[in-house]
mmCIF file of C-alpha atoms and ligand atoms in Angstrom:
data_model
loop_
_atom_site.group_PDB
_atom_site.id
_atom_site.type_symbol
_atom_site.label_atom_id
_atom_site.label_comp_id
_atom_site.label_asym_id
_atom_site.label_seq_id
_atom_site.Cartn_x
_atom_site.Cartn_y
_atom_site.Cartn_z
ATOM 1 C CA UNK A 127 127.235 102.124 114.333
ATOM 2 C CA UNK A 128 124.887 101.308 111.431
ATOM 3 C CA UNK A 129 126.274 100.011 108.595
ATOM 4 C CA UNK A 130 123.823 100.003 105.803
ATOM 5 C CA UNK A 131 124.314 98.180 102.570
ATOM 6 C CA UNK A 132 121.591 99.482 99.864
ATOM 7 C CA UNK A 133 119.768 96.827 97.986
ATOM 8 C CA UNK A 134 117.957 97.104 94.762
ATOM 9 C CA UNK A 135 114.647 96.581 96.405
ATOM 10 C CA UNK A 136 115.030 100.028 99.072
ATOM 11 C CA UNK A 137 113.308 102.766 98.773
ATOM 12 C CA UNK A 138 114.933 106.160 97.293
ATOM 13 C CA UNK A 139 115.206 108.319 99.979
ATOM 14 C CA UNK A 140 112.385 110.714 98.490
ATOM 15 C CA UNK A 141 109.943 107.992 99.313
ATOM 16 C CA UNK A 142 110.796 107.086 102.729
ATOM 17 C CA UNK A 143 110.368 109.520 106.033
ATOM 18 C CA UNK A 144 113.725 110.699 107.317
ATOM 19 C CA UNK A 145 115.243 108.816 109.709
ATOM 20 C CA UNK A 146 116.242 111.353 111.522
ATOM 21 C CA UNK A 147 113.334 111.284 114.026
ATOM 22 C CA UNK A 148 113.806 107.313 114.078
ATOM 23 C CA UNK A 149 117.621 107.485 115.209
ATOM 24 C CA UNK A 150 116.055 110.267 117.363
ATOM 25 C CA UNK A 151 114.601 106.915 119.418
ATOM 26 C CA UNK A 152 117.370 104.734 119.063
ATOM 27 C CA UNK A 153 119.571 107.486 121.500
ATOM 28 C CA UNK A 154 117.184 105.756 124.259
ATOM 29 C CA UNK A 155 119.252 103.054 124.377
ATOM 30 C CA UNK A 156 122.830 105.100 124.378
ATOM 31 C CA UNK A 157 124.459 104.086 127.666
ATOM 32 C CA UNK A 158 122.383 101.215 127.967
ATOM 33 C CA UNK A 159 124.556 98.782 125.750
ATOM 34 C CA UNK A 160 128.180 99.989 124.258
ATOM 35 C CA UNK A 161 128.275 100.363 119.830
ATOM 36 C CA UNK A 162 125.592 98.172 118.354
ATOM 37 C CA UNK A 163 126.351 96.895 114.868
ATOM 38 C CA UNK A 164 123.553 96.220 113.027
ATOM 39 C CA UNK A 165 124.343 94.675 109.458
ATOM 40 C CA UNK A 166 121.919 93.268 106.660
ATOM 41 C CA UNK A 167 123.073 90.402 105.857
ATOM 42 C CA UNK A 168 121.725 87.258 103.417
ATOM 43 C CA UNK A 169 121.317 87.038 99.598
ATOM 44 C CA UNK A 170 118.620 89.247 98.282
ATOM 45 C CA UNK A 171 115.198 86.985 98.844
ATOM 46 C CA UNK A 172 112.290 87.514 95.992
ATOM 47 C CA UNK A 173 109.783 89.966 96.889
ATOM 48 C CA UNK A 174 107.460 88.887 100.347
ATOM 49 C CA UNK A 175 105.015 87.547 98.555
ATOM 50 C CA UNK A 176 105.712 84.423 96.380
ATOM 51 C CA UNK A 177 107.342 83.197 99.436
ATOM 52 C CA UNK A 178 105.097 84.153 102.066
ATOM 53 C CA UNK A 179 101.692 83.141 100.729
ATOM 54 C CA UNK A 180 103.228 79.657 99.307
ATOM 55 C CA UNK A 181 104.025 78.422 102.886
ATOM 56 C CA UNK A 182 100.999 80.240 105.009
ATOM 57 C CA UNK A 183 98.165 77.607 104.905
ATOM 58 C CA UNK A 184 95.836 80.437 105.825
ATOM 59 C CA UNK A 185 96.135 81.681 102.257
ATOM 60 C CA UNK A 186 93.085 79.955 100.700
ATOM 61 C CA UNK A 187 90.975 82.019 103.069
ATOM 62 C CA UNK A 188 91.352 85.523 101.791
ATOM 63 C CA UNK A 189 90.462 87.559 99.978
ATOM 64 C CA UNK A 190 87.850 88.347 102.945
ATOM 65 C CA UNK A 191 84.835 90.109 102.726
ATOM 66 C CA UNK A 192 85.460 94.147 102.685
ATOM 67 C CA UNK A 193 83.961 96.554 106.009
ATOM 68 C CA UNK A 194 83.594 99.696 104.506
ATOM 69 C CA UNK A 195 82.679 101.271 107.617
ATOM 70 C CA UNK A 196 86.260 102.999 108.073
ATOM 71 C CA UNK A 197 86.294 105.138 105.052
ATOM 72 C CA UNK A 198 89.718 106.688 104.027
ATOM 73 C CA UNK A 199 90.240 109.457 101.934
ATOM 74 C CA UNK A 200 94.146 108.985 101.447
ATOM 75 C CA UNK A 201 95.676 106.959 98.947
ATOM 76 C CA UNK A 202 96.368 103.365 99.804
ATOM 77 C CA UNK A 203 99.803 102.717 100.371
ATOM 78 C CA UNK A 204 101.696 100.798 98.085
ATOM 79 C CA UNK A 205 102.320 96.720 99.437
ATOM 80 C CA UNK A 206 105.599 97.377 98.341
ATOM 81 C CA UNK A 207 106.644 99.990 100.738
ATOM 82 C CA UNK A 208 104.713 99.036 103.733
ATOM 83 C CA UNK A 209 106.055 95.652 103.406
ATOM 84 C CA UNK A 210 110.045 97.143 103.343
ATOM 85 C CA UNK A 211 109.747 99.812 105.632
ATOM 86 C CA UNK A 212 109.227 98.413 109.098
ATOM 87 C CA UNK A 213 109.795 98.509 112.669
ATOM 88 C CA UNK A 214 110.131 95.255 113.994
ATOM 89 C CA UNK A 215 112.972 95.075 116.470
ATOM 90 C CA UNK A 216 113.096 91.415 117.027
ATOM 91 C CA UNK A 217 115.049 91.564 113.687
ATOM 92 C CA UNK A 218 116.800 94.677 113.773
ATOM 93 C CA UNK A 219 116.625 98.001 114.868
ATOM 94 C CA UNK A 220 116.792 99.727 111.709
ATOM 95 C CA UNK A 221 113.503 100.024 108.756
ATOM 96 C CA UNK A 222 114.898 97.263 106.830
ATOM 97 C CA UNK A 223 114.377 94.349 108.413
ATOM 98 C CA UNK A 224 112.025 92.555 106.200
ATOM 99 C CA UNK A 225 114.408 90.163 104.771
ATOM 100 C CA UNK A 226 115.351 88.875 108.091
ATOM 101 C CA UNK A 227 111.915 88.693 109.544
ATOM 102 C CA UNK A 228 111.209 85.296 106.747
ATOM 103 C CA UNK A 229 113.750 83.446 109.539
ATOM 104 C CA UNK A 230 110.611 83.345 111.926
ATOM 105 C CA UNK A 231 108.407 80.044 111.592
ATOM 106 C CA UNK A 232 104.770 80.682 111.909
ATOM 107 C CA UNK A 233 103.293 77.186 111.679
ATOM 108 C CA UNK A 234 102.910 75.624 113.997
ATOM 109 C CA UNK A 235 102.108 78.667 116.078
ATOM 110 C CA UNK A 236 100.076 78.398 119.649
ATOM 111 C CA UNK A 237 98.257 81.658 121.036
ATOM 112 C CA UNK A 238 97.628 81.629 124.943
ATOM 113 C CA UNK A 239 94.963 82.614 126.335
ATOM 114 C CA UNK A 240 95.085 83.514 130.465
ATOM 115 C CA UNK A 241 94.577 84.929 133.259
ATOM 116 C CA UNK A 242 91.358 86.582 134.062
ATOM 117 C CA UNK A 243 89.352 84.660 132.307
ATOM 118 C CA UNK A 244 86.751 81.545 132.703
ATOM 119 C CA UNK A 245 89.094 79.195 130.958
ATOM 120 C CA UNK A 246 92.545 79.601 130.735
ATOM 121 C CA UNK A 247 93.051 77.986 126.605
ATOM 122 C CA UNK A 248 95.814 77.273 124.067
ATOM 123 C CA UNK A 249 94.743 77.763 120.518
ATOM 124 C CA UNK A 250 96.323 77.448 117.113
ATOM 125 C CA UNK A 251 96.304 79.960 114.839
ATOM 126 C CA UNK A 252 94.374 78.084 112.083
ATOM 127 C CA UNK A 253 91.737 76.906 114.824
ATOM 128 C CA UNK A 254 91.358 80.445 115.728
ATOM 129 C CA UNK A 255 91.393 81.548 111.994
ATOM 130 C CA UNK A 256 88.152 79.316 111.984
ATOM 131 C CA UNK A 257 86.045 80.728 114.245
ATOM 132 C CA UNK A 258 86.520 84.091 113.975
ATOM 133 C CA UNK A 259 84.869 86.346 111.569
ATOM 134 C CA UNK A 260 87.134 87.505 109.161
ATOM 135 C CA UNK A 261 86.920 91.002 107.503
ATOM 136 C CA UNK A 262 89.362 93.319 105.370
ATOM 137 C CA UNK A 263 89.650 97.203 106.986
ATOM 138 C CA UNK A 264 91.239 100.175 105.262
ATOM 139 C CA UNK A 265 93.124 101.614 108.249
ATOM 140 C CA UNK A 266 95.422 104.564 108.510
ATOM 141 C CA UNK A 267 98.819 103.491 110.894
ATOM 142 C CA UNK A 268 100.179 106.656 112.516
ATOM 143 C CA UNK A 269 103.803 106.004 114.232
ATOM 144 C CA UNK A 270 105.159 107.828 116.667
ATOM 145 C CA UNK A 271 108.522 108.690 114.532
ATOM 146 C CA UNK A 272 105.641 110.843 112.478
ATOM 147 C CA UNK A 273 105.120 108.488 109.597
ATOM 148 C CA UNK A 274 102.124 106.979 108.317
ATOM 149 C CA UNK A 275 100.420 104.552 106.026
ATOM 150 C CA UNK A 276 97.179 103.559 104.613
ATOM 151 C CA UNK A 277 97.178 98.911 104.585
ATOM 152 C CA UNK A 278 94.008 97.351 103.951
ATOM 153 C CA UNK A 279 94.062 94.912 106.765
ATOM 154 C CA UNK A 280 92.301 91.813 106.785
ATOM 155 C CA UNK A 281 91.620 90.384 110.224
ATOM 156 C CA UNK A 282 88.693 89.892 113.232
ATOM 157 C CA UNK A 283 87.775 92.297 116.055
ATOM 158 C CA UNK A 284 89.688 92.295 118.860
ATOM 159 C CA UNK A 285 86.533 91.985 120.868
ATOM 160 C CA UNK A 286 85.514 88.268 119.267
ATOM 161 C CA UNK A 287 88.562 87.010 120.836
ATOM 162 C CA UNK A 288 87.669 88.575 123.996
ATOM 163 C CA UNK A 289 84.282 86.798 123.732
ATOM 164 C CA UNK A 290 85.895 83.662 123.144
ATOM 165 C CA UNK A 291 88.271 84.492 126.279
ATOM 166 C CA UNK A 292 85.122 84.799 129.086
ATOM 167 C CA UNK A 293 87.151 87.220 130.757
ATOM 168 C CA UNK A 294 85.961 87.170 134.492
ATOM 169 C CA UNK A 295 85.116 90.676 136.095
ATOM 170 C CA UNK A 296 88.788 91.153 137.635
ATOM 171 C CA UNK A 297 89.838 91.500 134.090
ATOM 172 C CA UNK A 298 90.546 95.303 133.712
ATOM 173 C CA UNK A 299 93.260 95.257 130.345
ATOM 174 C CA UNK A 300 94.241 92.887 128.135
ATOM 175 C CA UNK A 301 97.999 92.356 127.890
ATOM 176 C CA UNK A 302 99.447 91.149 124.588
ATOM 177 C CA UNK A 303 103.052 89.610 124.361
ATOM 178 C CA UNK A 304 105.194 89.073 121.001
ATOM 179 C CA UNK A 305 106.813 85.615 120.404
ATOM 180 C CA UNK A 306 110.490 85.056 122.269
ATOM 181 C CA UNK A 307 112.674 83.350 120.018
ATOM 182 C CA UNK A 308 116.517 84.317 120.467
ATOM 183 C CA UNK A 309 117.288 81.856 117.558
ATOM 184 C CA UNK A 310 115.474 83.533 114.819
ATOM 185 C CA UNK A 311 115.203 86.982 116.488
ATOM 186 C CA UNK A 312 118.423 88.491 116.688
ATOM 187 C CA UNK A 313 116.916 91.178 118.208
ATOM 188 C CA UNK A 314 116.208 89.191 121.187
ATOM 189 C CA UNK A 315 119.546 88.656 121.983
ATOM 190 C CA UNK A 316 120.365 92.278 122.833
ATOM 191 C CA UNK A 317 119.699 91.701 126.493
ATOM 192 C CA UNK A 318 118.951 95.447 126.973
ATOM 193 C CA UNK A 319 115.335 95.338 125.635
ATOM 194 C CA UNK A 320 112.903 94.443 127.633
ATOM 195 C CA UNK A 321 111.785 91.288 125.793
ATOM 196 C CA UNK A 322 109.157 89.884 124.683
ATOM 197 C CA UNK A 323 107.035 93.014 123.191
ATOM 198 C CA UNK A 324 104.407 93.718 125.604
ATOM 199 C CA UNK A 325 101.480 95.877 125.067
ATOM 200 C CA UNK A 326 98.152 96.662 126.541
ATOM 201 C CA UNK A 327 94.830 98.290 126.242
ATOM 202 C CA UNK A 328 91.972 98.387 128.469
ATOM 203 C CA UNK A 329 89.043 96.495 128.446
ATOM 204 C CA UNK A 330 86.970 99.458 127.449
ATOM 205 C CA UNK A 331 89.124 99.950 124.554
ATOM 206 C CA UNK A 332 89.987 96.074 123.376
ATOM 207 C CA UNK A 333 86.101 95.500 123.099
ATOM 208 C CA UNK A 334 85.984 99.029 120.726
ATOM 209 C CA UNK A 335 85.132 97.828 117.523
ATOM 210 C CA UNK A 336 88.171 99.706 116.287
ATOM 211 C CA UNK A 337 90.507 97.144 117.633
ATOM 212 C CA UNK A 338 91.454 94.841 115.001
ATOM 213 C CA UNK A 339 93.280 91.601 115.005
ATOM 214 C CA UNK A 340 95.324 91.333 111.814
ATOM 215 C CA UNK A 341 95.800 88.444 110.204
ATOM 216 C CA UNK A 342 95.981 89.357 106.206
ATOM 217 C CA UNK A 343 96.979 92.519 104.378
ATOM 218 C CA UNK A 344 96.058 93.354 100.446
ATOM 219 C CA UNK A 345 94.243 90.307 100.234
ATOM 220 C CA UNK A 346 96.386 87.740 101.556
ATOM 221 C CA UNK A 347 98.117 86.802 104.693
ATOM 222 C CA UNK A 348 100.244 89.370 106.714
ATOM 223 C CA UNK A 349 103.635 89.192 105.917
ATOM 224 C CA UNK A 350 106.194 88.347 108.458
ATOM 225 C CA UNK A 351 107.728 91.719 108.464
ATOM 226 C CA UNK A 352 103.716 92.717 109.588
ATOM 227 C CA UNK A 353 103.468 90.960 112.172
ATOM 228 C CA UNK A 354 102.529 87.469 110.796
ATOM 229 C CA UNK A 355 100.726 85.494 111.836
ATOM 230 C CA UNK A 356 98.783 87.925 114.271
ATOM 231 C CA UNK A 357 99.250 91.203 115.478
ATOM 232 C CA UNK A 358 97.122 93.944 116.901
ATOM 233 C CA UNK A 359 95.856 97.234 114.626
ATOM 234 C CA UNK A 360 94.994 100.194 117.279
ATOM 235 C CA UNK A 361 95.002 102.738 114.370
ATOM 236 C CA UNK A 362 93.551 105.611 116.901
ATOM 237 C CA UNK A 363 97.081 105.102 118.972
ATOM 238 C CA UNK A 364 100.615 105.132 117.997
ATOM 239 C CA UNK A 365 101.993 102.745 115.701
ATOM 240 C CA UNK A 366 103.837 100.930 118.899
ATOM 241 C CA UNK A 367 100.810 100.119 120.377
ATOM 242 C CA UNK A 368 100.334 98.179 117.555
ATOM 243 C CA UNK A 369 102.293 94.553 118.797
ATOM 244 C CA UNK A 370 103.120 92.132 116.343
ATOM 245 C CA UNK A 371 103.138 87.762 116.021
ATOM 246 C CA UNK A 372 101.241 88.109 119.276
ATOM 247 C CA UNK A 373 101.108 84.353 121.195
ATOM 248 C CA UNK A 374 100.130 85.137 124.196
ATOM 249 C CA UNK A 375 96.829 87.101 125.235
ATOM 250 C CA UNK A 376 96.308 87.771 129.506
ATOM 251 C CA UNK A 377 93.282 89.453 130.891
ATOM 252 C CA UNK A 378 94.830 91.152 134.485
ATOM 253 C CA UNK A 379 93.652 93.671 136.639
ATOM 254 C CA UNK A 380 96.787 95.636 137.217
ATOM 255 C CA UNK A 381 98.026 98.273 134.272
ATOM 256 C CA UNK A 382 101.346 96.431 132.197
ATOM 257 C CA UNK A 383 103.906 98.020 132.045
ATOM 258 C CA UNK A 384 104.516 98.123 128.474
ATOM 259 C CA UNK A 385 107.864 97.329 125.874
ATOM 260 C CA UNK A 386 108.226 100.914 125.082
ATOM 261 C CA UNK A 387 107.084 102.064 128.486
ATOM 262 C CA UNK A 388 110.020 100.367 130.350
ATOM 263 C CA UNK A 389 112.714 101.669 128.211
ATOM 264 C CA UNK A 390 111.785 105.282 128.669
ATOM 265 C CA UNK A 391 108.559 106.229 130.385
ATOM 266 C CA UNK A 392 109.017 109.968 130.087
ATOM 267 C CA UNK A 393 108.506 109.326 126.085
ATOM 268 C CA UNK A 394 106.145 106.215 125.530
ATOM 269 C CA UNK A 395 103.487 106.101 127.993
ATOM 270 C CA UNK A 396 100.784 103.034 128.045
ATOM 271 C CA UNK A 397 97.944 105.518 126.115
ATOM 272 C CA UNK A 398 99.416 106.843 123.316
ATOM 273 C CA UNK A 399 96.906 108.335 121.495
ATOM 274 C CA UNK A 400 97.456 110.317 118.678
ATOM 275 C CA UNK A 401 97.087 114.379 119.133
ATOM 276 C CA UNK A 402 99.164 116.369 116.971
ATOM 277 C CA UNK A 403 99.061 119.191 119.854
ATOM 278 C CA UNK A 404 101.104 116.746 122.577
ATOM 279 C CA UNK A 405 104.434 116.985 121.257
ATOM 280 C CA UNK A 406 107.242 113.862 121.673
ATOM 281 C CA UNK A 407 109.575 115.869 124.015
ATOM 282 C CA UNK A 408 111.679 115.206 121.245
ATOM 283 C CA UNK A 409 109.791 116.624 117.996
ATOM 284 C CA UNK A 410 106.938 117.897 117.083
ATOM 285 C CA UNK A 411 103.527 115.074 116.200
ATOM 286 C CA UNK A 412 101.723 118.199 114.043
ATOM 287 C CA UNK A 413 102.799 116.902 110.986
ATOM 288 C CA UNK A 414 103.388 113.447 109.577
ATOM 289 C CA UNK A 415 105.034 112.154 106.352
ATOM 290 C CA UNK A 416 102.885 109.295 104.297
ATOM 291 C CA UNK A 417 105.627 107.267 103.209
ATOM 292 C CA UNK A 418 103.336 105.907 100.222
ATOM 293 C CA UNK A 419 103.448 109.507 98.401
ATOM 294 C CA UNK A 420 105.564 111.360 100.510
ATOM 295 C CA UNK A 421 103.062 114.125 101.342
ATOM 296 C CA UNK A 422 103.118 115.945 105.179
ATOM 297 C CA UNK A 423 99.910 115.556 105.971
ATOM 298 C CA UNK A 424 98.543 117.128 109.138
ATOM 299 C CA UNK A 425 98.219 114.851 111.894
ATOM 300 C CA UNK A 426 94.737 114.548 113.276
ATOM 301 C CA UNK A 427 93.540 113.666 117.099
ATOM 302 C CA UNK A 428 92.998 110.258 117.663
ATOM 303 C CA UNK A 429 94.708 109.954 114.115
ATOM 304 C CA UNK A 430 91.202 111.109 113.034
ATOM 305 C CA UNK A 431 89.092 107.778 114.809
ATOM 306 C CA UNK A 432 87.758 110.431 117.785
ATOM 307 C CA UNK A 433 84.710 109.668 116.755
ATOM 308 C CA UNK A 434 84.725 105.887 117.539
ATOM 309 C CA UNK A 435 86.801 106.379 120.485
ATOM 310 C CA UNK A 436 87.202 110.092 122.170
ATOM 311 C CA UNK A 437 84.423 109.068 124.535
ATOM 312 C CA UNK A 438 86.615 105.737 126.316
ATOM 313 C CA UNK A 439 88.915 108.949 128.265
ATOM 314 C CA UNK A 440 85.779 111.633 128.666
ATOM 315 C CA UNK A 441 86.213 110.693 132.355
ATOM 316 C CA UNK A 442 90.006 109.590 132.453
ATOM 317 C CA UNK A 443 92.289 112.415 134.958
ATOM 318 C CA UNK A 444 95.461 113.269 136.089
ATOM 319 C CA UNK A 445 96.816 110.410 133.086
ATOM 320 C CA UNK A 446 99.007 111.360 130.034
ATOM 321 C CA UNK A 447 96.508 110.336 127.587
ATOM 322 C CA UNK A 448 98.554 111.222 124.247
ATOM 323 C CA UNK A 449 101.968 110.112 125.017
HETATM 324 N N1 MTE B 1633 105.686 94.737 117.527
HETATM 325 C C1 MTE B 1633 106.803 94.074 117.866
HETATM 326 N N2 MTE B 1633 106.684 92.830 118.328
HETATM 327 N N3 MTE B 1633 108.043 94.605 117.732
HETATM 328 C C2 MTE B 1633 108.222 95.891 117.289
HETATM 329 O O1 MTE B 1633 109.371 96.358 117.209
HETATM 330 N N4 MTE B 1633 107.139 97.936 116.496
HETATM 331 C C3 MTE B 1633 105.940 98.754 116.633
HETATM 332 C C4 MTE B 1633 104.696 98.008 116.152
HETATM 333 N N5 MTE B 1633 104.666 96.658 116.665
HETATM 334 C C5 MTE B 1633 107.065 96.638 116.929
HETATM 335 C C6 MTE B 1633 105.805 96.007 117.045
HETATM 336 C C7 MTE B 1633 106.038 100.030 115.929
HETATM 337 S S1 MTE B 1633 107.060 101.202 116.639
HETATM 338 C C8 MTE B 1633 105.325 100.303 114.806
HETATM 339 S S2 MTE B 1633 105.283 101.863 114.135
HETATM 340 C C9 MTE B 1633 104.576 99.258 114.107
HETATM 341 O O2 MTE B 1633 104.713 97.973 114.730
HETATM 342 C C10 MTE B 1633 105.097 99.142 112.692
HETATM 343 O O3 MTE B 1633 104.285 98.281 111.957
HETATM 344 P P1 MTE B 1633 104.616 98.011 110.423
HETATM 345 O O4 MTE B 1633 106.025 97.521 110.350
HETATM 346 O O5 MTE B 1633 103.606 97.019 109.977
HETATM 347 O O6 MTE B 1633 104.487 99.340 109.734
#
């Protein structure tokens, strides 16, 4: 049962996708655990952004220089509503989980790099933050319920931190693992997930300049409810594919098996690429909703990025590429 108290702050249900496709995805987990009850709870917190930016010592650094070499032709979406209309089920399997996504420290936070690689390292985040080369991206975020966005990410290449890795040649994907936290998550403590958030990508596509590390959004640092302090932008591949407050990176020559992947294979396979022709057996992917203006928008293949990156599965058989 979801029992859903609305706050000043949400979103009038013209501006938000229906949910319908979303509670669509939550029937996965029917039979797997008996009646969840998922309530917001906690006085109203001010808006993201006095609080976030106050305590992230990253903030100094942005704004960061702009790449224009993604061009969009959509309106950007509004912070406001990508910043309260999230999937982030460490806090909640429900849109709103924004408030409850402040509970997760992000300082000091540790990102491990293994595996496959020269030299196995632990970083911090602001150590990172220094040597990589930060830039802000305009990229449109396609999710698999068929909604979409338009965040101007700020961020670094995926591939500089696979440069910094020295992954050795048994290194065939890169694996990328959320934070575990059952104290702050309460997410985490429904022991029918398959915690933490795991996702993958091959080497081929990690070192496409399209992958993006995210580490600010509008000109400051990602919010929590993002992904803070670091998550991963594949904006070619659904929004899932996208894993959030990544700390731990490992280079490994077998295929993951991937968060979404082991709670129902048949629906969220380790590609997921966007085609609007590959239907979820569930609904339709022709169409998505921009939850900025509210618009249905035709979806386009590889959520219109096929230029950058149609050529990685030219050679790639007998695989379900968009799914
Ligand atoms: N990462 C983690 N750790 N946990 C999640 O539940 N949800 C994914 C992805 N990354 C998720 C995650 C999904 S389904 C989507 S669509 C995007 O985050 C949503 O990103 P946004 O909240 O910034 O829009």
């Amino acid at each position: 049962m979801l029992i859903k108290i609305r706050k000043g702050w949400e979103l009038p249900e013209s501006r938000v996708t229906s949910e319908s496709n979303y509670l669509n995805r939550r029937d996965i987990l029917k039979g797997m655990a008996g009646a969840g009850l998922v309530v917001s709870i906690g006085a109203s917190l001010p808006f993201r952004n006095a609080l976030a930016d106050e305590m992230d010592p990253s903030a100094g650094l942005y704004p960061v220089p702009h790449n224009g070499m993604y061009k969009i032709t959509r309106p950007m979406t509004p912070e406001k509503i990508s910043t309260t209309y999230n999937n982030f089920y460490e806090f909640g399997s429900h849109k709103t989980i924004w408030e409850a996504a402040q509970a997760l420290p992000i300082r000091p936070w540790t990102v491990r790099i293994d595996g496959a690689v020269e030299k196995e390292m632990e970083i911090g985040i602001d150590d990172l933050l220094k040597k990589m080369p930060l830039e802000e991206r305009n990229y449109r975020h396609r999710c698999v319920e068929a909604w979409s966005m338009v965040v101007p990410w700020s961020g670094f290449p995926l591939k500089e931190l696979v440069k910094l890795a020295k992954p050795t040649s048994k290194a065939k994907y890169l694996v990328m693992h959320t934070f575990e936290n059952k104290s702050v998550a309460p997410g985490q403590r429904q022991f029918w997930y398959p915690w933490p958030y795991t996702e993958g990508l091959t080497m081929e596509e990690a070192t496409n300049d399209l992958a993006f590390l995210v580490t600010g959004m509008y000109g400051k640092p990602v919010s929590k409810q993002n992904g803070a302090p670091l998550r991963l932008a594949a904006p070619w591949k659904y929004g899932f594919k996208s894993v959030k407050s990544i700390t731990h990176f490992t280079f490994t020559e077998k295929r993951p098996v991937t968060f979404w992947e082991k709670l129902n294979d048949n629906e969220y396979g380790f590609w997921a690429n966007v085609n609007p022709e590959v239907p979820h057996p569930r609904w339709s992917q022709a169409t998505e909703r921009d939850i900025g203006t509210g618009e249905h928008l035709s979806t386009q293949i590889f959520n219109g990025y096929g230029e950058y990156v149609a050529e990685i599965y030219e050679d790639i058989k007998g695989e379900s590429l968009y799914m």
